XYZ file of C-alpha atoms in Angstrom:
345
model
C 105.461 57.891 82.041
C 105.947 58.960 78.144
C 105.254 62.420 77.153
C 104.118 61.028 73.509
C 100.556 59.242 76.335
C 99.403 62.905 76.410
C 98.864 63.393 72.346
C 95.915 63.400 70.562
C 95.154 65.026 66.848
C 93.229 68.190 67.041
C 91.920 69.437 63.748
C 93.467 73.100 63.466
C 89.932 74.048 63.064
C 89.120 73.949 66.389
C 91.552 76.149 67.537
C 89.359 79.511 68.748
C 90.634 82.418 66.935
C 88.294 84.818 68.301
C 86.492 84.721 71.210
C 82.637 84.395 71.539
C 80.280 87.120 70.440
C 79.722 87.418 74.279
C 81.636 86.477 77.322
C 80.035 83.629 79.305
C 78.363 81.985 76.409
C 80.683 79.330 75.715
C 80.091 75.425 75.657
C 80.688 73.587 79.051
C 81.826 70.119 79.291
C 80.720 68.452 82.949
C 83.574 65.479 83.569
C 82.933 63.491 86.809
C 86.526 62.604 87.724
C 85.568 59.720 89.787
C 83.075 57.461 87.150
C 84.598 59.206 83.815
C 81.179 60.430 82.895
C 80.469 63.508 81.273
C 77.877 66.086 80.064
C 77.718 68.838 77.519
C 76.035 72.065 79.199
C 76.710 75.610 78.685
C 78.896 78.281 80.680
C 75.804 79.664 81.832
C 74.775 76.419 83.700
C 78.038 76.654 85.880
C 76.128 78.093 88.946
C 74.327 75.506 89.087
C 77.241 72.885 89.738
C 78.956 74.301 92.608
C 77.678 73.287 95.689
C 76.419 75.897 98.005
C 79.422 76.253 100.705
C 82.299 75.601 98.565
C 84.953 78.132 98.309
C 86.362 79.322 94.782
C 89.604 80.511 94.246
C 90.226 82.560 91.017
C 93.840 84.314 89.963
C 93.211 87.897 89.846
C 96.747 88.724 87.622
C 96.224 90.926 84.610
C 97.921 90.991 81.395
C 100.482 93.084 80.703
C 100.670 94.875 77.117
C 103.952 93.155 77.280
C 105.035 92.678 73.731
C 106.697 95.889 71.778
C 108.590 96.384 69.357
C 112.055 98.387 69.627
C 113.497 99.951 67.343
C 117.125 98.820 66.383
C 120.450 100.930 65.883
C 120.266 99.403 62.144
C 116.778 100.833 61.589
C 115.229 97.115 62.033
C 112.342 95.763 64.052
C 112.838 93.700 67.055
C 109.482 92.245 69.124
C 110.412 91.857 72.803
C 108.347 89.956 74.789
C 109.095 91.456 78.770
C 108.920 88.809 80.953
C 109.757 90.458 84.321
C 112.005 92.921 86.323
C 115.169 92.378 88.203
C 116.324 94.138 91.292
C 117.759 96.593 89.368
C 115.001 97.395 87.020
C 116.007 95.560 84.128
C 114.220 93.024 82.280
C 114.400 89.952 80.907
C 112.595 89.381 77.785
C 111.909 87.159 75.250
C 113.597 88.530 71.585
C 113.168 88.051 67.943
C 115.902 87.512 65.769
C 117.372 86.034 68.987
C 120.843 85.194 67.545
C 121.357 89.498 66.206
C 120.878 90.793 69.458
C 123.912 90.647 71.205
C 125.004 92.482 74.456
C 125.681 95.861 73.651
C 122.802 96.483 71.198
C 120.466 99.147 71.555
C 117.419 100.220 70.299
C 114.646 102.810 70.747
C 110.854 102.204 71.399
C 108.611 104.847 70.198
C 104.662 104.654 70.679
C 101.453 104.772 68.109
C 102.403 108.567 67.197
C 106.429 107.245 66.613
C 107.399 109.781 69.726
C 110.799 108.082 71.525
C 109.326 106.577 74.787
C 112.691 104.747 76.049
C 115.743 103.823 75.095
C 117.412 100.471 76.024
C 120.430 98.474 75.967
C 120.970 94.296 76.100
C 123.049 94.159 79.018
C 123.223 89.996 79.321
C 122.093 86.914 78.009
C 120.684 84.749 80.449
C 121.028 81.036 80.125
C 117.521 79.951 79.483
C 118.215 82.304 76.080
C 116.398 85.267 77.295
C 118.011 88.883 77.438
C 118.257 90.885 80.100
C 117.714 94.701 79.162
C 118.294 97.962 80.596
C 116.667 101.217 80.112
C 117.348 104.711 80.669
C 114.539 104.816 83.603
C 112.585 102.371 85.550
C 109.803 100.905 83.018
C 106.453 101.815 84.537
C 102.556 100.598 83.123
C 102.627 103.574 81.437
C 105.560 102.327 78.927
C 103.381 99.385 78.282
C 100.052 101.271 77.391
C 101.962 103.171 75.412
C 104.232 100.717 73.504
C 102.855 97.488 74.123
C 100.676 95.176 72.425
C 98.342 92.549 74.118
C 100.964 89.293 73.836
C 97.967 86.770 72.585
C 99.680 83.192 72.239
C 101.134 81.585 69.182
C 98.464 79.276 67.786
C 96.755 82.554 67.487
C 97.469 83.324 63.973
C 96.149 86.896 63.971
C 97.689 90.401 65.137
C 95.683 91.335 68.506
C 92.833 94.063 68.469
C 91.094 96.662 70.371
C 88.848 94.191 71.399
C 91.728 91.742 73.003
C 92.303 94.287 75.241
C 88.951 93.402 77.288
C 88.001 89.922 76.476
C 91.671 88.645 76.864
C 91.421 90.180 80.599
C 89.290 88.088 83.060
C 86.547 90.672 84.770
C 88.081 90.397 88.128
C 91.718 91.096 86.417
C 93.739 93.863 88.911
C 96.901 92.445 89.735
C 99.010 93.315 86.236
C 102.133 91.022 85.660
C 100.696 88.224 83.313
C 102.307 87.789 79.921
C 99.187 85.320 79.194
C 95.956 85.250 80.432
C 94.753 82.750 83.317
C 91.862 81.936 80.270
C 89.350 79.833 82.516
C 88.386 82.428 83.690
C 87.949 84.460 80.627
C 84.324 82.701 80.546
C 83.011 84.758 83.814
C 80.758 87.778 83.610
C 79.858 90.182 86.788
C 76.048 88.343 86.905
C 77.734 84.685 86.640
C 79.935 85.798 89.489
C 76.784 86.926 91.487
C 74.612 84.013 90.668
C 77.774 81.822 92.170
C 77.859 84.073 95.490
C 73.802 84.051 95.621
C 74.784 80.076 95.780
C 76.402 80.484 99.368
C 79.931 80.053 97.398
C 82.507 82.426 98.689
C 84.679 83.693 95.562
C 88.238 84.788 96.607
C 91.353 85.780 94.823
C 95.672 84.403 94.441
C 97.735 86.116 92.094
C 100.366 84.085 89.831
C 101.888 85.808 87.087
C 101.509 83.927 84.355
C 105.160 83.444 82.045
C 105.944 82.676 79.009
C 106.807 79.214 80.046
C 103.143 78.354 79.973
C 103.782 77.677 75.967
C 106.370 75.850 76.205
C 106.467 72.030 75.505
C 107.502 69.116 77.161
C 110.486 68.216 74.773
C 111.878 65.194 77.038
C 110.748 61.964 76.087
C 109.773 60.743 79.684
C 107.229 63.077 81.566
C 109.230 63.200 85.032
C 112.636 64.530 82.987
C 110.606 68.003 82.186
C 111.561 71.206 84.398
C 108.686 73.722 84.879
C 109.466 77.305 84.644
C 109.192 79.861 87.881
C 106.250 82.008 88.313
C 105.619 84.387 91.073
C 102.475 83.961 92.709
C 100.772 85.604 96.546
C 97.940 84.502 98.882
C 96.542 87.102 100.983
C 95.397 85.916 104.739
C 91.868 86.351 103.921
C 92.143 83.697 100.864
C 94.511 81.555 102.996
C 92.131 81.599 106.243
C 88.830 80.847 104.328
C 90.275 77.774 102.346
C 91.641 76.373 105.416
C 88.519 76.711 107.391
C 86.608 75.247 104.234
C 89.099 72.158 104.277
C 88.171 72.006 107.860
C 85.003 71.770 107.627
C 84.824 69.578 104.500
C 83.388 71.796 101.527
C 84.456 71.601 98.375
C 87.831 73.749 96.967
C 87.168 74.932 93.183
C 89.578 76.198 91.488
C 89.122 78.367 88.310
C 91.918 77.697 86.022
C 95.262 75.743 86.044
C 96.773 78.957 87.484
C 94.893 78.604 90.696
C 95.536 74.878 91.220
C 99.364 75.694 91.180
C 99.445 78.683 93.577
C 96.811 76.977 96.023
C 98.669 73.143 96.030
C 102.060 75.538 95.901
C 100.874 77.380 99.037
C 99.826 74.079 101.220
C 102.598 73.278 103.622
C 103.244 69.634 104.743
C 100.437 70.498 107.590
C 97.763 70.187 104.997
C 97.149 74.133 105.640
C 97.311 76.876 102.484
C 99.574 79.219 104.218
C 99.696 83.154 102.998
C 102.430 85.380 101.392
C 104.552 85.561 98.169
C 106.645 83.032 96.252
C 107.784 81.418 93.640
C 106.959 78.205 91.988
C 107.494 75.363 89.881
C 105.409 73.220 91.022
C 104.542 69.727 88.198
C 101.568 68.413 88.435
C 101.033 65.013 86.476
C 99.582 61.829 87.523
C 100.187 60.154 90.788
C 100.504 63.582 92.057
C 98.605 63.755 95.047
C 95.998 67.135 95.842
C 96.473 68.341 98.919
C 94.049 71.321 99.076
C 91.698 71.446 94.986
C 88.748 69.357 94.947
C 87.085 70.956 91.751
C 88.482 72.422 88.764
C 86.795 74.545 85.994
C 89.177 74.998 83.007
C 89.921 75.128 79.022
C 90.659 72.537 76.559
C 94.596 72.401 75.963
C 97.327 71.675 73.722
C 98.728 67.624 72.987
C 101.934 66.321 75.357
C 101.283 69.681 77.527
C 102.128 70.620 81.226
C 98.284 71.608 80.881
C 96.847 68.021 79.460
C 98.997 66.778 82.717
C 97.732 68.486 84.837
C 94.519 68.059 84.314
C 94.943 64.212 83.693
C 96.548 64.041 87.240
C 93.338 65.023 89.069
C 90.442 63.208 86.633
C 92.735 60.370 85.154
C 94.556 60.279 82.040
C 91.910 57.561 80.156
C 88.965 59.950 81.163
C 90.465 63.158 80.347
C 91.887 61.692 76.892
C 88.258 59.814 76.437
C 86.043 63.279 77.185
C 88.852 65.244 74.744
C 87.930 62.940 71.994
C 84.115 63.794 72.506
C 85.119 67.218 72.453
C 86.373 67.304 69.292
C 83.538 65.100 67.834
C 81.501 67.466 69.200
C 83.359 70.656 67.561
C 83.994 72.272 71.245
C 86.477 75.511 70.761
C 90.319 74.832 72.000
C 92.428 76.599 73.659
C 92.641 80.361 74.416
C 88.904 81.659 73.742
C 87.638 78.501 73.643
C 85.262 76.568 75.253
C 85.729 75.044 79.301
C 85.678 71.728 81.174
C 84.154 71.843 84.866
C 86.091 68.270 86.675
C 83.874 68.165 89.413
């Protein structure tokens, strides 16, 4: 399977900037996985499309304010992305300028008055070319209120705003460890939600921390030679139980987001069950994959030759998904980030 299947042109034009004037009124593209068909409807129709019974599973994680900028002993500017902690409160983190900063560097990060916050140290360099700092205290949310900005992906081409700091959080976002946001669900607002439960659908929550990772492409030439990255995701018993009694019984799993699909078909043990607790994955999903517990996905539009596009490809088909991306971009849907969504039903 050839990585180079998975590309299509997208004209940069359709690459949402900004999100809509108002959550929950994007476009909605309907793509019946089994015939290939599909439907342009609107976010606001989504109630409607989920049968009464099913259970949906959405990733509660919240973005971090995990990009700052420190402060270096030569008086320059170094962004860190902070990816996650290590037993002993260190970091590792994504750097600028990767090359300059060397173990043994140091620099200072001060917050929007310029008053010294922390002061930190590069203690390793890790072999996937991250750095692994140290600070003078244990980092807490506070540091990243106070330092950090809200880390909105690359093929944004803007600095983030005051107004990223809501709309690039989903509404049920509580769980803070994401360095990107799990964006399918970015679409949701508190009455959608409601109109879904008044539909008999029970809505319950996972939590994987999205990484950095998530950007990255697949640089091998052959699909299977790609290595995922590791994110840490949990399912509570109460998510776990009420899956396993919906498989049981026959109704539909939905999952909101990419995010969701990987913690749920991570979770599901050779028993067929979705069993409860903490881990870490890297699970790859790509065609001739086999779903052991999502029926039903709702999700964005992604990037060419990505983990996403495979994803995606290996529960609808490759020829549909491809077919119903090119009628999105005839049809000027939004890609991407704050873009519009695809319900594979």
């Amino acid at each position: 399977m050839l990585t180079r299947d998975y590309y299509f042109d997208l004209p940069g034009e359709l690459i949402a900037q900004v999100p809509t004037d108002r959550r929950g009124e994007e476009r909605l593209l309907v793509l019946d996985k089994k015939s290939g068909s599909y439907k342009d409807m609107m976010m606001k129709d989504f109630p409607s499309l989920i049968e009464p019974g099913s259970v949906m599973v959405v990733n509660n994680s919240r973005v971090r304010k995990a990009r700052c900028y420190g402060e270096s002993e030569t008086g320059g500017t170094v962004e860190f992305l902070f990816l996650e902690e290590n037993a002993d409160h260190s970091w590792n983190a994504m750097v600028s300028k990767a090359k300059r900063q060397r173990v043994g560097r140091r620099y200072r990060f001060l917050d929007g008055e310029g008053a010294l916050v922390e002061e930190a140290v590069i203690v390793a360099e890790n072999e996937d070319g991250t750095r692994r700092v140290s600070f003078s205290h244990p980092l807490d949310e506070d540091f990243f209120t106070r330092c950090g900005h809200v880390p909105l992906p690359p093929y944004i081409k803007r600095e983030d705003d005051f107004s990223d700091e809501s709309r690039y959080q989903t509404v049920y976002a509580s769980q803070s460890g994401s360095v990107a946001s799990p964006t399918a669900g970015l679409h949701f607002t508190k009455e959608l939600l409601d109109e879904v439960k008044g539909r008999g659908v029970e809505i319950l929550p996972v939590t994987l921390h999205v990484g950095a990772g998530t950007f990255l492409p697949v640089r091998s030439e052959k699909v299977e030679d790609h290595h995922m990255h590791y994110e840490r995701y949990t399912v509570s018993d109460e998510t776990a139980d009420a899956v396993n009694r919906a498989k049981a019984e026959g109704r539909p799993i939905v999952a909101v987001g990419t995010t969701s699909v990987r913690t749920l078909e991570s979770a599901t043990g050779e028993d067929g069950l979705v069993h409860p607790g903490w881990g870490r994955t890297n699970i790859f999903i790509y065609p001739g994959y086999r779903f052991r517990t999502v029926d039903r996905l709702l999700t964005n539009f992604h990037t060419p030759e990505s983990t996403l596009l495979m994803l995606v490809s290996a529960l609808a088909g490759r020829e549909h998904i491809m077919a119903a991306y090119e009628h999105a971009i005839a049809q000027r849907y939004r890609f991407y980030s704050y873009g519009d969504a695809m319900f594979i039903r």
